[in-house]
């Protein structure tokens, strides 16, 4: 993951250059004052938001991981595929309908200089670069993992032996191996298991998806925590609870398929659940100094949103939807495909409607 660290460092260096230029401006837009702006009334709503979002996030990301308690949600069941398709629609709509429009609004704000912010579509450009960089990380990480684990499934010694045994078993039984970009799913358990290459893909997908979700969750939490608009906070809390629960289910499904050991599952679920509440807490702490309409804040959050949107859209379309719909499970059943497409449309449609309030 050293390459990923270097890429992130480079991004934040470029970001600091933009924000340093913005901070040199002598005038900043003032936050609009209306009847909804009340810091004393907003604080209790933010506390409620922290608790409710934390609980719904934990429920969402934990449900797929509790397949022993809920056998119908195990990865080899049709219901798991349908629920994952619904959650993937949520993630796709989050990128297109929430994060991307917010970035356009911020980087086209009248509070920013005409040149360069109104002369060039930075949001689309950064989102495009983010999608390309995500593809690079996705591809290179898969190559590195495959090379480093050519004789074993994973760095986890326990899973390495199990994965190797499963792969040998599939070969001996004449079963077909999954190949390419997630085509040919074989899920764990007594029915065959996941071959080594496919398991590595699942792990890369889970890590990259979690990275994208964490970035935009911190930004969303920061904006909510710094806001004093009680009217917008109420709608935003309800929308975020819905969003976090089903986005968590999508991530939880990826974590489950990656077959991590218990510690890694718990840590990934924990970081997902606490990220938005952590962002809200930071926003509350900075609410006296953070000016959401200042050039520095608009550029920083706008560029982060654009990069997060590109990552989420790529992950939803390529690593989640295309990966599943082109896999053996769905390719073998038109009826299941139709149900899954309806689930995608339902998830994307529900999250799109939420854009009216958040």
XYZ file of C-alpha atoms in Angstrom:
358
model
C 0.000 0.000 0.000
C 3.048 2.265 -0.215
C 1.995 3.367 -3.705
C -1.422 4.362 -2.366
C 0.215 6.451 0.371
C 2.368 8.270 -2.194
C -0.665 8.999 -4.369
C -2.598 10.400 -1.404
C 0.382 12.546 -0.355
C 0.680 13.919 -3.893
C -3.047 14.716 -3.922
C -2.894 16.616 -0.646
C 0.189 18.567 -1.826
C -1.746 19.724 -4.889
C -4.736 20.447 -2.649
C -2.607 22.575 -0.321
C -1.402 24.642 -3.272
C -4.969 25.411 -4.315
C -6.089 26.231 -0.778
C -3.067 28.458 -0.112
C -3.985 30.469 -3.193
C -7.577 30.729 -1.996
C -6.611 31.868 1.491
C -4.745 34.779 -0.036
C -8.032 36.337 -1.034
C -8.921 39.335 1.090
C -12.667 38.833 1.133
C -14.690 35.750 1.942
C -18.394 35.179 1.530
C -20.384 35.343 4.710
C -22.638 32.527 5.851
C -26.260 33.302 5.129
C -28.196 34.327 8.235
C -31.841 33.240 8.586
C -34.321 31.917 11.151
C -32.898 28.388 10.832
C -29.387 29.395 11.962
C -29.259 28.751 15.704
C -26.117 27.232 17.248
C -27.735 26.460 20.612
C -30.571 24.485 18.982
C -28.258 22.859 16.434
C -25.950 21.264 19.025
C -28.521 18.778 20.455
C -29.432 17.784 16.899
C -25.769 17.086 16.172
C -25.473 14.902 19.275
C -28.554 12.967 18.142
C -26.959 12.678 14.700
C -23.750 11.188 16.132
C -25.622 8.511 18.080
C -28.189 7.627 15.423
C -25.673 7.503 12.555
C -23.272 5.412 14.652
C -25.998 2.885 15.495
C -27.387 2.606 11.952
C -23.866 2.327 10.511
C -23.019 -0.506 12.887
C -26.263 -2.314 12.043
C -25.734 -1.925 8.297
C -22.126 -3.075 8.121
C -22.679 -5.890 10.649
C -25.700 -7.539 9.040
C -23.789 -9.243 6.193
C -21.104 -10.366 8.656
C -23.662 -12.183 10.815
C -24.426 -14.848 8.247
C -24.218 -17.583 10.896
C -27.189 -15.978 12.631
C -28.928 -15.169 9.319
C -28.267 -18.075 6.921
C -30.381 -16.441 4.189
C -27.753 -13.669 3.885
C -24.788 -15.987 3.314
C -22.858 -15.181 0.088
C -24.041 -18.292 -1.766
C -27.714 -17.338 -1.394
C -29.746 -15.356 -3.917
C -30.933 -12.942 -1.232
C -27.338 -11.884 -0.558
C -26.865 -11.004 -4.244
C -30.106 -9.001 -4.325
C -29.338 -7.102 -1.111
C -25.809 -6.368 -2.325
C -27.232 -5.058 -5.623
C -29.558 -2.760 -3.655
C -26.628 -1.485 -1.572
C -24.528 -0.995 -4.720
C -27.327 1.183 -6.120
C -27.132 3.237 -2.915
C -23.374 3.723 -3.357
C -23.775 4.626 -7.045
C -26.458 7.222 -6.280
C -24.331 8.620 -3.454
C -21.594 9.415 -5.972
C -23.835 10.775 -8.731
C -26.652 12.433 -6.770
C -25.008 13.673 -3.556
C -21.237 13.958 -3.622
C -20.751 15.081 -7.242
C -23.463 17.825 -7.242
C -22.124 19.150 -3.925
C -18.683 19.462 -5.469
C -20.073 21.303 -8.509
C -21.935 23.735 -6.227
C -18.834 24.423 -4.143
C -16.336 24.853 -6.962
C -18.744 27.027 -8.987
C -19.589 29.191 -5.968
C -19.681 32.956 -6.400
C -17.392 33.099 -3.376
C -14.519 31.844 -5.539
C -12.580 33.860 -8.092
C -13.803 33.851 -11.662
C -10.397 32.649 -12.812
C -9.704 29.719 -12.642
C -12.712 28.244 -10.803
C -15.426 29.464 -13.180
C -13.320 28.946 -16.294
C -12.704 25.206 -15.972
C -14.892 22.292 -14.730
C -12.607 21.179 -11.916
C -15.219 18.832 -10.433
C -15.527 16.718 -13.568
C -11.765 16.798 -14.122
C -10.902 15.684 -10.579
C -13.656 13.025 -10.567
C -12.278 11.652 -13.848
C -8.731 11.588 -12.479
C -9.975 9.947 -9.294
C -11.681 7.171 -11.275
C -8.477 6.597 -13.279
C -6.341 6.570 -10.129
C -8.792 4.131 -8.519
C -8.427 1.881 -11.549
C -4.629 2.115 -11.196
C -4.779 1.236 -7.497
C -7.274 -1.558 -8.191
C -5.145 -3.052 -10.953
C -1.713 -2.592 -9.353
C -2.835 -3.764 -5.910
C -4.276 -6.906 -7.468
C -1.006 -7.523 -9.348
C 1.106 -6.956 -6.234
C -1.094 -9.183 -4.059
C -1.092 -11.894 -6.693
C 2.705 -11.746 -7.044
C 3.397 -11.638 -3.313
C 0.946 -14.451 -2.567
C 1.622 -16.702 -5.538
C 2.074 -19.685 -3.227
C -0.686 -18.790 -0.801
C -4.051 -17.099 -0.756
C -3.317 -14.350 1.728
C -0.908 -12.992 4.350
C -3.165 -14.462 7.030
C -1.554 -17.801 7.789
C -4.819 -19.394 8.864
C -6.670 -18.361 5.733
C -3.693 -19.150 3.502
C -3.824 -22.867 4.262
C -7.594 -22.956 4.005
C -7.616 -21.051 0.708
C -4.885 -23.295 -0.754
C -6.833 -26.402 0.204
C -9.999 -25.028 -1.355
C -8.235 -24.169 -4.595
C -6.647 -27.623 -4.860
C -10.032 -29.153 -4.135
C -11.672 -27.252 -6.984
C -8.960 -28.423 -9.405
C -9.199 -32.042 -8.300
C -12.977 -32.008 -8.653
C -12.783 -30.594 -12.160
C -14.459 -27.334 -11.106
C -13.864 -24.167 -13.100
C -11.795 -21.353 -11.632
C -13.046 -17.798 -11.518
C -11.031 -15.618 -13.864
C -10.549 -12.081 -15.042
C -12.255 -9.272 -13.197
C -14.361 -11.270 -10.792
C -15.984 -13.553 -13.368
C -16.796 -16.978 -12.030
C -17.728 -16.706 -8.376
C -17.130 -19.555 -5.983
C -18.128 -18.738 -2.437
C -16.696 -20.110 0.759
C -17.995 -22.996 2.753
C -18.417 -26.640 2.091
C -19.712 -26.079 -1.419
C -16.395 -25.198 -3.020
C -14.898 -22.001 -1.754
C -13.213 -19.054 -3.490
C -10.114 -19.635 -5.590
C -6.981 -17.687 -4.690
C -7.142 -15.117 -7.497
C -10.784 -14.276 -6.835
C -10.190 -13.986 -3.094
C -7.420 -11.459 -3.707
C -9.793 -9.436 -5.906
C -12.406 -9.391 -3.169
C -9.823 -8.099 -0.694
C -8.651 -5.303 -2.982
C -12.273 -4.308 -3.651
C -13.070 -4.207 0.078
C -10.029 -2.053 0.898
C -10.472 0.446 -1.946
C -14.214 0.768 -1.315
C -13.629 1.414 2.375
C -11.082 4.112 1.493
C -13.574 5.944 -0.718
C -16.380 5.678 1.811
C -14.188 6.970 4.636
C -13.107 10.038 2.623
C -16.614 11.184 1.774
C -17.986 10.219 5.206
C -15.492 12.501 6.951
C -16.400 15.353 4.596
C -20.142 14.845 5.115
C -19.702 14.644 8.890
C -17.520 17.758 8.958
C -20.104 19.758 7.008
C -22.939 18.632 9.271
C -20.956 19.259 12.462
C -19.942 22.774 11.397
C -23.441 23.765 10.270
C -25.811 25.770 12.464
C -28.787 25.418 10.137
C -31.335 23.414 12.128
C -33.658 23.114 9.122
C -31.072 21.334 6.966
C -29.641 19.247 9.834
C -32.980 17.515 10.534
C -33.374 16.276 6.976
C -29.693 15.464 6.670
C -29.694 13.199 9.735
C -32.571 11.082 8.398
C -30.953 10.845 4.961
C -27.563 9.919 6.421
C -29.033 7.166 8.593
C -30.676 5.615 5.527
C -27.514 6.097 3.498
C -25.100 4.735 6.114
C -27.152 1.628 6.830
C -27.374 0.446 3.226
C -23.939 1.657 2.210
C -22.683 -0.297 5.214
C -24.487 -3.388 3.944
C -22.670 -3.047 0.614
C -19.315 -2.687 2.333
C -20.128 -5.480 4.783
C -20.897 -7.793 1.870
C -17.494 -7.007 0.328
C -15.736 -7.595 3.653
C -17.554 -10.925 4.029
C -16.543 -12.071 0.545
C -12.920 -11.078 1.281
C -12.843 -13.743 4.041
C -10.735 -11.671 6.413
C -10.038 -12.980 9.886
C -12.246 -11.757 12.733
C -9.904 -8.938 13.822
C -9.758 -7.374 10.344
C -13.514 -7.676 9.913
C -14.109 -5.913 13.216
C -11.575 -3.159 12.448
C -12.975 -2.419 8.986
C -16.533 -2.373 10.332
C -15.444 -0.157 13.234
C -13.721 2.432 11.033
C -16.739 2.602 8.723
C -19.163 3.054 11.632
C -17.213 5.790 13.456
C -16.024 7.860 10.484
C -19.127 10.015 9.981
C -19.698 10.579 13.739
C -15.991 11.431 14.015
C -16.392 13.970 11.213
C -19.404 15.480 12.989
C -17.407 15.779 16.217
C -14.581 17.554 14.366
C -17.131 19.867 12.747
C -18.604 20.741 16.152
C -15.122 21.500 17.510
C -14.320 23.712 14.511
C -17.743 25.330 14.212
C -16.495 28.631 15.632
C -13.634 28.950 13.163
C -14.846 26.892 10.191
C -16.606 29.030 7.601
C -18.359 26.829 5.086
C -18.507 29.606 2.482
C -14.873 30.655 2.780
C -12.756 30.040 -0.357
C -10.447 27.658 1.509
C -13.326 25.512 2.791
C -15.131 25.507 -0.557
C -12.046 24.432 -2.509
C -10.881 21.842 0.014
C -14.256 20.161 0.494
C -15.175 20.581 -3.176
C -12.042 18.812 -4.417
C -12.353 16.071 -1.795
C -15.966 15.518 -2.824
C -15.000 15.332 -6.496
C -12.268 12.785 -5.835
C -14.573 10.745 -3.608
C -17.340 10.820 -6.229
C -15.018 9.464 -8.918
C -13.898 6.658 -6.626
C -17.416 5.700 -5.522
C -18.820 5.742 -9.063
C -15.968 3.571 -10.328
C -16.291 1.118 -7.449
C -20.089 0.879 -7.748
C -20.108 0.321 -11.509
C -16.961 -1.758 -12.009
C -16.112 -3.647 -8.838
C -19.613 -4.141 -7.459
C -22.277 -4.138 -10.180
C -20.291 -5.312 -13.230
C -18.379 -7.790 -11.082
C -21.596 -9.430 -9.874
C -23.748 -9.145 -12.993
C -21.030 -10.643 -15.194
C -20.312 -13.402 -12.682
C -21.464 -17.025 -12.873
C -24.223 -16.649 -10.300
C -26.202 -13.973 -12.167
C -25.221 -15.060 -15.653
C -26.807 -18.419 -14.927
C -30.221 -16.969 -14.079
C -32.134 -14.294 -16.018
C -34.777 -14.258 -13.283
C -32.154 -13.442 -10.641
C -30.694 -10.772 -12.929
C -34.071 -9.058 -13.252
C -34.586 -9.129 -9.471
C -31.094 -7.720 -8.951
C -31.625 -4.946 -11.522
C -34.847 -3.988 -9.778
C -32.914 -3.902 -6.483
C -30.276 -1.624 -8.042
C -32.949 0.744 -9.376
C -34.743 0.733 -6.023
C -31.559 1.527 -4.116
C -30.400 4.210 -6.562
C -33.913 5.681 -6.761
C -34.367 5.811 -2.996
C -31.014 7.500 -2.495
C -31.755 9.922 -5.331
C -35.014 10.971 -3.659
C -32.996 11.674 -0.504
C -31.115 14.354 -2.459
C -34.183 16.541 -1.982
C -33.361 16.867 1.732
C -29.605 16.250 1.844
